[in-house]
Amino acid sequence: MTAAFPTLFLSHGSPMIAVEPGPAGHFLQRLGPAIETLWGRPKAIVVMSPHTATPTPYVLGAAHHDTIHDFGGFPAALYEIRYDTPGEPQLASEIHQKLVNGGLPARLTSQGGLDHGIWTLLMHMFPAANLPVVPLSLNPRAKPADMLALGRLLTDLRRQGVLVIGSGSLTHNLQRFFHHPSPVDAPEEADCAAFRAWVHDKAQAADWPALLDYRAQAPHAWAMHPTDEHWLAFYFAAGAAMCDTDTIGPATSLRIHESVTHGHLAMDAYAFGAEAAKLANV
């Protein structure tokens, strides 16, 4: 390990990415090996997902995590997939202490399990399922600035060989998805394109005041995210890449993948930190 890992925001989209990878899944299949080639095998993976949601931060410190099929109405093949991994209780305890020391009312639990926002990503990145995982719950009512600050409490993890991931979706409007269904390969809709372009431009410019105020400043923010939970992990991942000289966000934010399914479900991925540039061509 010669340098710190970048931190990642990855869009997981529909659980169907597990059996129908599409462009985003194929990107993830390249991303895992690229990380190992560039930085070495992660000692562990810390993941925040909106599908493990609690008002208070919980760190899941189980020694083993089973696959949670937390969805309904999908093909039988999806429920047959297992991605069970080891946990890392000691690391979970250390993360809990960092959060408490940072003034958060965090809880440590011996319970475990990987929701689909975690295992549908990791199964493509690290298919052997042998890397320890520590899930961290997400507060769906938190503000972007709160999530950035929470991530910042964990900045030293990436220098210790830990890969930090925020799992969510670049856009996420399930009401539109179910009420106005469109094919998976439908052309991108204009409001989705405008929102994605705004995020890309502001991230590239490290305009964190704008990004933190996305509700007021981003075009079509309410249409793309009627609720915040699938977007908040973006700020968590960014905060975990901040260095001591950063004030309100990391200096480097790089889009490392862009694609859209069903016309408006964006699957973009971002890497944060000075090391992010190495993932530009994955």
PDB file of C-alpha atoms in Angstrom:
ATOM      1  CA  MET A   1       0.000   0.000   0.000  1.00  0.00           C
ATOM      2  CA  THR A   2       1.785   3.134  -1.255  1.00  0.00           C
ATOM      3  CA  ALA A   3      -0.992   5.720  -0.978  1.00  0.00           C
ATOM      4  CA  ALA A   4      -4.418   6.292   0.467  1.00  0.00           C
ATOM      5  CA  PHE A   5      -7.439   4.928  -1.327  1.00  0.00           C
ATOM      6  CA  PRO A   6      -9.829   7.355  -2.969  1.00  0.00           C
ATOM      7  CA  THR A   7     -13.339   7.228  -1.543  1.00  0.00           C
ATOM      8  CA  LEU A   8     -16.260   6.318  -3.789  1.00  0.00           C
ATOM      9  CA  PHE A   9     -19.880   7.208  -4.408  1.00  0.00           C
ATOM     10  CA  LEU A  10     -21.471   4.394  -6.421  1.00  0.00           C
ATOM     11  CA  SER A  11     -24.999   4.266  -7.817  1.00  0.00           C
ATOM     12  CA  HIS A  12     -26.633   0.895  -7.259  1.00  0.00           C
ATOM     13  CA  GLY A  13     -29.948   1.522  -9.024  1.00  0.00           C
ATOM     14  CA  SER A  14     -32.346  -1.418  -9.260  1.00  0.00           C
ATOM     15  CA  PRO A  15     -31.489  -4.737  -7.582  1.00  0.00           C
ATOM     16  CA  MET A  16     -31.579  -6.142 -11.121  1.00  0.00           C
ATOM     17  CA  ILE A  17     -28.027  -4.879 -11.572  1.00  0.00           C
ATOM     18  CA  ALA A  18     -27.053  -8.148  -9.860  1.00  0.00           C
ATOM     19  CA  VAL A  19     -28.320 -10.269 -12.768  1.00  0.00           C
ATOM     20  CA  GLU A  20     -28.404  -7.680 -15.566  1.00  0.00           C
ATOM     21  CA  PRO A  21     -25.213  -5.666 -15.012  1.00  0.00           C
ATOM     22  CA  GLY A  22     -25.578  -3.234 -17.896  1.00  0.00           C
ATOM     23  CA  PRO A  23     -22.973  -0.487 -18.353  1.00  0.00           C
ATOM     24  CA  ALA A  24     -22.803   0.339 -14.630  1.00  0.00           C
ATOM     25  CA  GLY A  25     -22.340  -3.284 -13.594  1.00  0.00           C
ATOM     26  CA  HIS A  26     -19.635  -3.831 -16.181  1.00  0.00           C
ATOM     27  CA  PHE A  27     -17.917  -0.690 -14.901  1.00  0.00           C
ATOM     28  CA  LEU A  28     -17.984  -2.120 -11.373  1.00  0.00           C
ATOM     29  CA  GLN A  29     -16.459  -5.346 -12.683  1.00  0.00           C
ATOM     30  CA  ARG A  30     -13.520  -3.285 -13.944  1.00  0.00           C
ATOM     31  CA  LEU A  31     -13.375  -1.021 -10.904  1.00  0.00           C
ATOM     32  CA  GLY A  32     -12.632  -3.702  -8.314  1.00  0.00           C
ATOM     33  CA  PRO A  33      -9.598  -5.124 -10.145  1.00  0.00           C
ATOM     34  CA  ALA A  34      -8.386  -1.595 -10.942  1.00  0.00           C
ATOM     35  CA  ILE A  35      -8.422  -0.690  -7.245  1.00  0.00           C
ATOM     36  CA  GLU A  36      -6.431  -3.803  -6.364  1.00  0.00           C
ATOM     37  CA  THR A  37      -3.915  -3.102  -9.126  1.00  0.00           C
ATOM     38  CA  LEU A  38      -3.422   0.550  -8.205  1.00  0.00           C
ATOM     39  CA  TRP A  39      -3.524   0.406  -4.392  1.00  0.00           C
ATOM     40  CA  GLY A  40      -3.551  -3.224  -3.378  1.00  0.00           C
ATOM     41  CA  ARG A  41      -6.190  -5.382  -1.791  1.00  0.00           C
ATOM     42  CA  PRO A  42      -8.336  -3.447   0.708  1.00  0.00           C
ATOM     43  CA  LYS A  43      -8.050  -4.637   4.294  1.00  0.00           C
ATOM     44  CA  ALA A  44     -11.762  -3.977   4.695  1.00  0.00           C
ATOM     45  CA  ILE A  45     -14.638  -2.081   3.115  1.00  0.00           C
ATOM     46  CA  VAL A  46     -16.843   0.425   4.937  1.00  0.00           C
ATOM     47  CA  VAL A  47     -20.152   1.068   3.177  1.00  0.00           C
ATOM     48  CA  MET A  48     -23.022   3.426   3.895  1.00  0.00           C
ATOM     49  CA  SER A  49     -26.280   2.503   2.141  1.00  0.00           C
ATOM     50  CA  PRO A  50     -29.748   4.113   2.242  1.00  0.00           C
ATOM     51  CA  HIS A  51     -31.296   0.678   2.687  1.00  0.00           C
ATOM     52  CA  THR A  52     -29.865   0.420   6.197  1.00  0.00           C
ATOM     53  CA  ALA A  53     -31.500   3.554   7.566  1.00  0.00           C
ATOM     54  CA  THR A  54     -31.688   4.731  11.179  1.00  0.00           C
ATOM     55  CA  PRO A  55     -32.085   8.178  12.820  1.00  0.00           C
ATOM     56  CA  THR A  56     -28.948   7.470  14.862  1.00  0.00           C
ATOM     57  CA  PRO A  57     -25.767   6.199  13.185  1.00  0.00           C
ATOM     58  CA  TYR A  58     -25.328   2.471  13.710  1.00  0.00           C
ATOM     59  CA  VAL A  59     -22.125   0.589  12.989  1.00  0.00           C
ATOM     60  CA  LEU A  60     -22.758  -3.064  12.192  1.00  0.00           C
ATOM     61  CA  GLY A  61     -20.035  -4.975  13.991  1.00  0.00           C
ATOM     62  CA  ALA A  62     -21.000  -8.572  13.232  1.00  0.00           C
ATOM     63  CA  ALA A  63     -18.260 -11.101  12.542  1.00  0.00           C
ATOM     64  CA  HIS A  64     -20.251 -12.374   9.535  1.00  0.00           C
ATOM     65  CA  HIS A  65     -22.756 -10.744   7.186  1.00  0.00           C
ATOM     66  CA  ASP A  66     -25.506 -12.611   5.377  1.00  0.00           C
ATOM     67  CA  THR A  67     -27.092 -11.446   2.138  1.00  0.00           C
ATOM     68  CA  ILE A  68     -30.335  -9.536   2.713  1.00  0.00           C
ATOM     69  CA  HIS A  69     -32.883  -9.692  -0.109  1.00  0.00           C
ATOM     70  CA  ASP A  70     -34.717  -6.549   0.966  1.00  0.00           C
ATOM     71  CA  PHE A  71     -37.044  -6.187  -2.033  1.00  0.00           C
ATOM     72  CA  GLY A  72     -40.039  -7.857  -3.602  1.00  0.00           C
ATOM     73  CA  GLY A  73     -41.501  -8.645  -6.992  1.00  0.00           C
ATOM     74  CA  PHE A  74     -38.296  -9.513  -8.808  1.00  0.00           C
ATOM     75  CA  PRO A  75     -37.330 -12.687 -10.714  1.00  0.00           C
ATOM     76  CA  ALA A  76     -36.549 -15.775  -8.639  1.00  0.00           C
ATOM     77  CA  ALA A  77     -32.930 -15.807  -9.820  1.00  0.00           C
ATOM     78  CA  LEU A  78     -32.280 -12.605  -7.895  1.00  0.00           C
ATOM     79  CA  TYR A  79     -33.283 -14.180  -4.577  1.00  0.00           C
ATOM     80  CA  GLU A  80     -30.951 -17.102  -5.148  1.00  0.00           C
ATOM     81  CA  ILE A  81     -27.842 -14.923  -5.190  1.00  0.00           C
ATOM     82  CA  ARG A  82     -25.698 -15.129  -2.070  1.00  0.00           C
ATOM     83  CA  TYR A  83     -22.966 -12.640  -1.267  1.00  0.00           C
ATOM     84  CA  ASP A  84     -22.109 -13.421   2.342  1.00  0.00           C
ATOM     85  CA  THR A  85     -18.940 -11.830   3.675  1.00  0.00           C
ATOM     86  CA  PRO A  86     -16.849 -11.654   6.828  1.00  0.00           C
ATOM     87  CA  GLY A  87     -17.302  -8.655   9.074  1.00  0.00           C
ATOM     88  CA  GLU A  88     -14.617  -6.811  11.019  1.00  0.00           C
ATOM     89  CA  PRO A  89     -15.730  -6.272  14.634  1.00  0.00           C
ATOM     90  CA  GLN A  90     -12.527  -4.526  15.695  1.00  0.00           C
ATOM     91  CA  LEU A  91     -12.740  -2.004  12.864  1.00  0.00           C
ATOM     92  CA  ALA A  92     -16.435  -1.488  13.613  1.00  0.00           C
ATOM     93  CA  SER A  93     -15.565  -0.693  17.220  1.00  0.00           C
ATOM     94  CA  GLU A  94     -12.918   1.801  16.095  1.00  0.00           C
ATOM     95  CA  ILE A  95     -15.371   3.504  13.737  1.00  0.00           C
ATOM     96  CA  HIS A  96     -17.946   3.717  16.500  1.00  0.00           C
ATOM     97  CA  GLN A  97     -15.413   5.385  18.767  1.00  0.00           C
ATOM     98  CA  LYS A  98     -14.459   7.892  16.050  1.00  0.00           C
ATOM     99  CA  LEU A  99     -18.099   8.875  15.626  1.00  0.00           C
ATOM    100  CA  VAL A 100     -18.649   9.208  19.385  1.00  0.00           C
ATOM    101  CA  ASN A 101     -15.468  11.253  19.722  1.00  0.00           C
ATOM    102  CA  GLY A 102     -16.825  13.472  16.970  1.00  0.00           C
ATOM    103  CA  GLY A 103     -19.919  14.215  19.016  1.00  0.00           C
ATOM    104  CA  LEU A 104     -22.359  11.844  17.320  1.00  0.00           C
ATOM    105  CA  PRO A 105     -24.730   9.595  19.324  1.00  0.00           C
ATOM    106  CA  ALA A 106     -23.531   6.556  17.382  1.00  0.00           C
ATOM    107  CA  ARG A 107     -24.348   2.986  18.376  1.00  0.00           C
ATOM    108  CA  LEU A 108     -22.357  -0.190  17.859  1.00  0.00           C
ATOM    109  CA  THR A 109     -24.314  -3.385  17.261  1.00  0.00           C
ATOM    110  CA  SER A 110     -23.263  -6.995  16.885  1.00  0.00           C
ATOM    111  CA  GLN A 111     -26.000  -7.462  14.312  1.00  0.00           C
ATOM    112  CA  GLY A 112     -25.038  -7.800  10.675  1.00  0.00           C
ATOM    113  CA  GLY A 113     -26.269  -8.226   7.140  1.00  0.00           C
ATOM    114  CA  LEU A 114     -25.667  -6.655   3.736  1.00  0.00           C
ATOM    115  CA  ASP A 115     -28.631  -4.842   2.168  1.00  0.00           C
ATOM    116  CA  HIS A 116     -28.944  -4.771  -1.606  1.00  0.00           C
ATOM    117  CA  GLY A 117     -27.362  -1.331  -1.812  1.00  0.00           C
ATOM    118  CA  ILE A 118     -24.171  -3.029  -0.624  1.00  0.00           C
ATOM    119  CA  TRP A 119     -24.020  -6.538  -2.041  1.00  0.00           C
ATOM    120  CA  THR A 120     -25.224  -5.728  -5.563  1.00  0.00           C
ATOM    121  CA  LEU A 121     -22.208  -3.438  -5.898  1.00  0.00           C
ATOM    122  CA  LEU A 122     -19.593  -5.546  -4.143  1.00  0.00           C
ATOM    123  CA  MET A 123     -20.520  -8.764  -5.954  1.00  0.00           C
ATOM    124  CA  HIS A 124     -19.347  -7.159  -9.188  1.00  0.00           C
ATOM    125  CA  MET A 125     -16.301  -5.441  -7.716  1.00  0.00           C
ATOM    126  CA  PHE A 126     -14.977  -8.259  -5.534  1.00  0.00           C
ATOM    127  CA  PRO A 127     -16.813 -11.449  -6.564  1.00  0.00           C
ATOM    128  CA  ALA A 128     -14.891 -13.730  -4.183  1.00  0.00           C
ATOM    129  CA  ALA A 129     -16.846 -12.217  -1.249  1.00  0.00           C
ATOM    130  CA  ASN A 130     -13.843 -12.599   1.042  1.00  0.00           C
ATOM    131  CA  LEU A 131     -13.154  -8.977   2.022  1.00  0.00           C
ATOM    132  CA  PRO A 132     -14.402  -7.889   5.465  1.00  0.00           C
ATOM    133  CA  VAL A 133     -17.277  -5.418   5.301  1.00  0.00           C
ATOM    134  CA  VAL A 134     -18.490  -2.926   7.906  1.00  0.00           C
ATOM    135  CA  PRO A 135     -21.897  -1.422   7.058  1.00  0.00           C
ATOM    136  CA  LEU A 136     -22.728   1.993   8.463  1.00  0.00           C
ATOM    137  CA  SER A 137     -26.356   3.104   8.638  1.00  0.00           C
ATOM    138  CA  LEU A 138     -27.633   6.279   6.986  1.00  0.00           C
ATOM    139  CA  ASN A 139     -29.916   8.876   8.550  1.00  0.00           C
ATOM    140  CA  PRO A 140     -32.412   9.659   5.759  1.00  0.00           C
ATOM    141  CA  ARG A 141     -33.302  13.006   7.385  1.00  0.00           C
ATOM    142  CA  ALA A 142     -29.751  14.275   7.690  1.00  0.00           C
ATOM    143  CA  LYS A 143     -28.630  17.325   5.765  1.00  0.00           C
ATOM    144  CA  PRO A 144     -25.827  17.136   3.176  1.00  0.00           C
ATOM    145  CA  ALA A 145     -23.527  19.130   5.466  1.00  0.00           C
ATOM    146  CA  ASP A 146     -24.173  16.648   8.281  1.00  0.00           C
ATOM    147  CA  MET A 147     -23.185  13.742   6.035  1.00  0.00           C
ATOM    148  CA  LEU A 148     -20.051  15.532   4.871  1.00  0.00           C
ATOM    149  CA  ALA A 149     -19.059  16.111   8.500  1.00  0.00           C
ATOM    150  CA  LEU A 150     -19.779  12.484   9.420  1.00  0.00           C
ATOM    151  CA  GLY A 151     -17.594  11.244   6.576  1.00  0.00           C
ATOM    152  CA  ARG A 152     -14.803  13.565   7.654  1.00  0.00           C
ATOM    153  CA  LEU A 153     -14.596  11.758  10.979  1.00  0.00           C
ATOM    154  CA  LEU A 154     -13.429   8.692   9.051  1.00  0.00           C
ATOM    155  CA  THR A 155     -10.805  10.282   6.795  1.00  0.00           C
ATOM    156  CA  ASP A 156      -7.896   8.345   8.246  1.00  0.00           C
ATOM    157  CA  LEU A 157      -9.444   4.971   7.303  1.00  0.00           C
ATOM    158  CA  ARG A 158      -8.404   5.251   3.665  1.00  0.00           C
ATOM    159  CA  ARG A 159      -4.791   5.729   4.769  1.00  0.00           C
ATOM    160  CA  GLN A 160      -5.058   2.464   6.691  1.00  0.00           C
ATOM    161  CA  GLY A 161      -6.008   0.353   3.674  1.00  0.00           C
ATOM    162  CA  VAL A 162      -9.784   0.654   4.149  1.00  0.00           C
ATOM    163  CA  LEU A 163     -11.999   1.353   1.139  1.00  0.00           C
ATOM    164  CA  VAL A 164     -14.851   3.741   1.990  1.00  0.00           C
ATOM    165  CA  ILE A 165     -17.965   3.659  -0.219  1.00  0.00           C
ATOM    166  CA  GLY A 166     -21.177   5.627  -0.222  1.00  0.00           C
ATOM    167  CA  SER A 167     -23.881   3.651  -2.012  1.00  0.00           C
ATOM    168  CA  GLY A 168     -26.919   5.417  -3.445  1.00  0.00           C
ATOM    169  CA  SER A 169     -28.134   6.681  -6.800  1.00  0.00           C
ATOM    170  CA  LEU A 170     -27.247   9.792  -8.741  1.00  0.00           C
ATOM    171  CA  THR A 171     -30.996  10.172  -9.345  1.00  0.00           C
ATOM    172  CA  HIS A 172     -33.811   8.297  -7.631  1.00  0.00           C
ATOM    173  CA  ASN A 173     -37.507   8.865  -8.268  1.00  0.00           C
ATOM    174  CA  LEU A 174     -39.361   5.602  -7.721  1.00  0.00           C
ATOM    175  CA  GLN A 175     -42.770   7.199  -8.203  1.00  0.00           C
ATOM    176  CA  ARG A 176     -41.827   8.102 -11.765  1.00  0.00           C
ATOM    177  CA  PHE A 177     -40.217   4.694 -12.220  1.00  0.00           C
ATOM    178  CA  PHE A 178     -43.376   2.772 -11.292  1.00  0.00           C
ATOM    179  CA  HIS A 179     -46.061   5.160 -12.543  1.00  0.00           C
ATOM    180  CA  HIS A 180     -44.419   5.927 -15.880  1.00  0.00           C
ATOM    181  CA  PRO A 181     -42.428   2.803 -16.755  1.00  0.00           C
ATOM    182  CA  SER A 182     -39.971   2.951 -19.614  1.00  0.00           C
ATOM    183  CA  PRO A 183     -37.544   0.396 -21.078  1.00  0.00           C
ATOM    184  CA  VAL A 184     -34.165  -0.001 -19.443  1.00  0.00           C
ATOM    185  CA  ASP A 185     -32.505   1.422 -22.579  1.00  0.00           C
ATOM    186  CA  ALA A 186     -34.900   4.361 -23.006  1.00  0.00           C
ATOM    187  CA  PRO A 187     -33.289   7.659 -24.079  1.00  0.00           C
ATOM    188  CA  GLU A 188     -32.250   9.934 -21.243  1.00  0.00           C
ATOM    189  CA  GLU A 189     -34.894  12.455 -20.218  1.00  0.00           C
ATOM    190  CA  ALA A 190     -34.026  16.141 -20.247  1.00  0.00           C
ATOM    191  CA  ASP A 191     -34.382  16.808 -16.518  1.00  0.00           C
ATOM    192  CA  CYS A 192     -32.127  13.863 -15.659  1.00  0.00           C
ATOM    193  CA  ALA A 193     -29.494  15.101 -18.103  1.00  0.00           C
ATOM    194  CA  ALA A 194     -29.632  18.614 -16.627  1.00  0.00           C
ATOM    195  CA  PHE A 195     -29.260  17.374 -13.057  1.00  0.00           C
ATOM    196  CA  ARG A 196     -26.371  15.055 -13.931  1.00  0.00           C
ATOM    197  CA  ALA A 197     -24.579  17.831 -15.815  1.00  0.00           C
ATOM    198  CA  TRP A 198     -25.004  20.228 -12.892  1.00  0.00           C
ATOM    199  CA  VAL A 199     -23.552  17.732 -10.403  1.00  0.00           C
ATOM    200  CA  HIS A 200     -20.656  16.986 -12.739  1.00  0.00           C
ATOM    201  CA  ASP A 201     -19.864  20.661 -13.289  1.00  0.00           C
ATOM    202  CA  LYS A 202     -20.028  21.580  -9.600  1.00  0.00           C
ATOM    203  CA  ALA A 203     -18.029  18.519  -8.531  1.00  0.00           C
ATOM    204  CA  GLN A 204     -15.369  19.185 -11.147  1.00  0.00           C
ATOM    205  CA  ALA A 205     -15.086  22.775  -9.916  1.00  0.00           C
ATOM    206  CA  ALA A 206     -15.114  21.668  -6.251  1.00  0.00           C
ATOM    207  CA  ASP A 207     -18.026  24.060  -5.732  1.00  0.00           C
ATOM    208  CA  TRP A 208     -19.106  22.593  -2.416  1.00  0.00           C
ATOM    209  CA  PRO A 209     -21.271  25.546  -1.330  1.00  0.00           C
ATOM    210  CA  ALA A 210     -23.454  24.809  -4.368  1.00  0.00           C
ATOM    211  CA  LEU A 211     -23.381  21.038  -3.911  1.00  0.00           C
ATOM    212  CA  LEU A 212     -24.350  21.314  -0.262  1.00  0.00           C
ATOM    213  CA  ASP A 213     -27.243  23.558  -1.295  1.00  0.00           C
ATOM    214  CA  TYR A 214     -28.333  21.270  -4.135  1.00  0.00           C
ATOM    215  CA  ARG A 215     -32.017  21.415  -3.151  1.00  0.00           C
ATOM    216  CA  ALA A 216     -32.112  25.141  -3.964  1.00  0.00           C
ATOM    217  CA  GLN A 217     -29.524  25.303  -6.732  1.00  0.00           C
ATOM    218  CA  ALA A 218     -29.579  22.098  -8.785  1.00  0.00           C
ATOM    219  CA  PRO A 219     -31.991  21.985 -11.729  1.00  0.00           C
ATOM    220  CA  HIS A 220     -34.888  19.568 -11.194  1.00  0.00           C
ATOM    221  CA  ALA A 221     -33.582  18.569  -7.758  1.00  0.00           C
ATOM    222  CA  TRP A 222     -37.043  17.643  -6.461  1.00  0.00           C
ATOM    223  CA  ALA A 223     -37.890  15.624  -9.563  1.00  0.00           C
ATOM    224  CA  MET A 224     -34.628  13.704  -9.403  1.00  0.00           C
ATOM    225  CA  HIS A 225     -34.699  13.225  -5.606  1.00  0.00           C
ATOM    226  CA  PRO A 226     -38.165  13.555  -4.039  1.00  0.00           C
ATOM    227  CA  THR A 227     -36.417  12.415  -0.872  1.00  0.00           C
ATOM    228  CA  ASP A 228     -32.740  12.764   0.018  1.00  0.00           C
ATOM    229  CA  GLU A 229     -31.691   9.321   1.190  1.00  0.00           C
ATOM    230  CA  HIS A 230     -30.211   7.965  -2.063  1.00  0.00           C
ATOM    231  CA  TRP A 231     -28.181  11.131  -2.540  1.00  0.00           C
ATOM    232  CA  LEU A 232     -26.829  11.665   0.964  1.00  0.00           C
ATOM    233  CA  ALA A 233     -24.158   8.968   0.642  1.00  0.00           C
ATOM    234  CA  PHE A 234     -22.475  11.189  -1.982  1.00  0.00           C
ATOM    235  CA  TYR A 235     -21.594  13.647   0.792  1.00  0.00           C
ATOM    236  CA  PHE A 236     -20.526  10.911   3.187  1.00  0.00           C
ATOM    237  CA  ALA A 237     -18.054   9.563   0.635  1.00  0.00           C
ATOM    238  CA  ALA A 238     -16.792  13.052  -0.142  1.00  0.00           C
ATOM    239  CA  GLY A 239     -16.261  13.889   3.519  1.00  0.00           C
ATOM    240  CA  ALA A 240     -14.229  10.742   4.024  1.00  0.00           C
ATOM    241  CA  ALA A 241     -11.750  12.040   1.423  1.00  0.00           C
ATOM    242  CA  MET A 242     -11.180  15.449   2.997  1.00  0.00           C
ATOM    243  CA  CYS A 243      -7.720  16.333   4.223  1.00  0.00           C
ATOM    244  CA  ASP A 244      -6.685  18.656   7.021  1.00  0.00           C
ATOM    245  CA  THR A 245      -6.396  21.658   4.694  1.00  0.00           C
ATOM    246  CA  ASP A 246      -9.865  21.224   3.184  1.00  0.00           C
ATOM    247  CA  THR A 247     -12.569  23.487   4.550  1.00  0.00           C
ATOM    248  CA  ILE A 248     -15.953  22.458   3.153  1.00  0.00           C
ATOM    249  CA  GLY A 249     -15.172  19.623   0.753  1.00  0.00           C
ATOM    250  CA  PRO A 250     -12.403  17.633  -0.925  1.00  0.00           C
ATOM    251  CA  ALA A 251     -10.336  19.410  -3.539  1.00  0.00           C
ATOM    252  CA  THR A 252     -10.758  16.614  -6.084  1.00  0.00           C
ATOM    253  CA  SER A 253     -14.072  15.107  -7.153  1.00  0.00           C
ATOM    254  CA  LEU A 254     -14.039  13.049 -10.334  1.00  0.00           C
ATOM    255  CA  ARG A 255     -16.876  11.376 -12.198  1.00  0.00           C
ATOM    256  CA  ILE A 256     -15.534   7.939 -13.072  1.00  0.00           C
ATOM    257  CA  HIS A 257     -18.666   6.495 -14.697  1.00  0.00           C
ATOM    258  CA  GLU A 258     -21.822   7.842 -16.302  1.00  0.00           C
ATOM    259  CA  SER A 259     -24.846   5.948 -17.580  1.00  0.00           C
ATOM    260  CA  VAL A 260     -28.635   6.103 -17.310  1.00  0.00           C
ATOM    261  CA  THR A 261     -31.284   3.388 -17.162  1.00  0.00           C
ATOM    262  CA  HIS A 262     -35.028   3.724 -17.819  1.00  0.00           C
ATOM    263  CA  GLY A 263     -34.500   7.272 -19.043  1.00  0.00           C
ATOM    264  CA  HIS A 264     -34.086   8.870 -15.631  1.00  0.00           C
ATOM    265  CA  LEU A 265     -32.287   6.514 -13.215  1.00  0.00           C
ATOM    266  CA  ALA A 266     -28.729   7.787 -13.366  1.00  0.00           C
ATOM    267  CA  MET A 267     -25.940   5.361 -12.470  1.00  0.00           C
ATOM    268  CA  ASP A 268     -23.043   7.814 -12.308  1.00  0.00           C
ATOM    269  CA  ALA A 269     -20.117   7.101  -9.987  1.00  0.00           C
ATOM    270  CA  TYR A 270     -17.658   9.515  -8.365  1.00  0.00           C
ATOM    271  CA  ALA A 271     -14.245   9.194  -6.760  1.00  0.00           C
ATOM    272  CA  PHE A 272     -12.950  11.712  -4.222  1.00  0.00           C
ATOM    273  CA  GLY A 273      -9.484  12.706  -3.055  1.00  0.00           C
ATOM    274  CA  ALA A 274      -6.145  13.405  -4.677  1.00  0.00           C
ATOM    275  CA  GLU A 275      -5.910   9.750  -5.704  1.00  0.00           C
ATOM    276  CA  ALA A 276      -9.168   9.821  -7.683  1.00  0.00           C
ATOM    277  CA  ALA A 277      -7.489  10.781 -10.972  1.00  0.00           C
ATOM    278  CA  LYS A 278      -6.001   7.291 -11.248  1.00  0.00           C
ATOM    279  CA  LEU A 279      -9.511   5.932 -11.818  1.00  0.00           C
ATOM    280  CA  ALA A 280     -10.281   8.290 -14.704  1.00  0.00           C
ATOM    281  CA  ASN A 281     -10.091   5.598 -17.378  1.00  0.00           C
ATOM    282  CA  VAL A 282     -11.604   2.560 -15.655  1.00  0.00           C
TER     283      VAL A 282
END
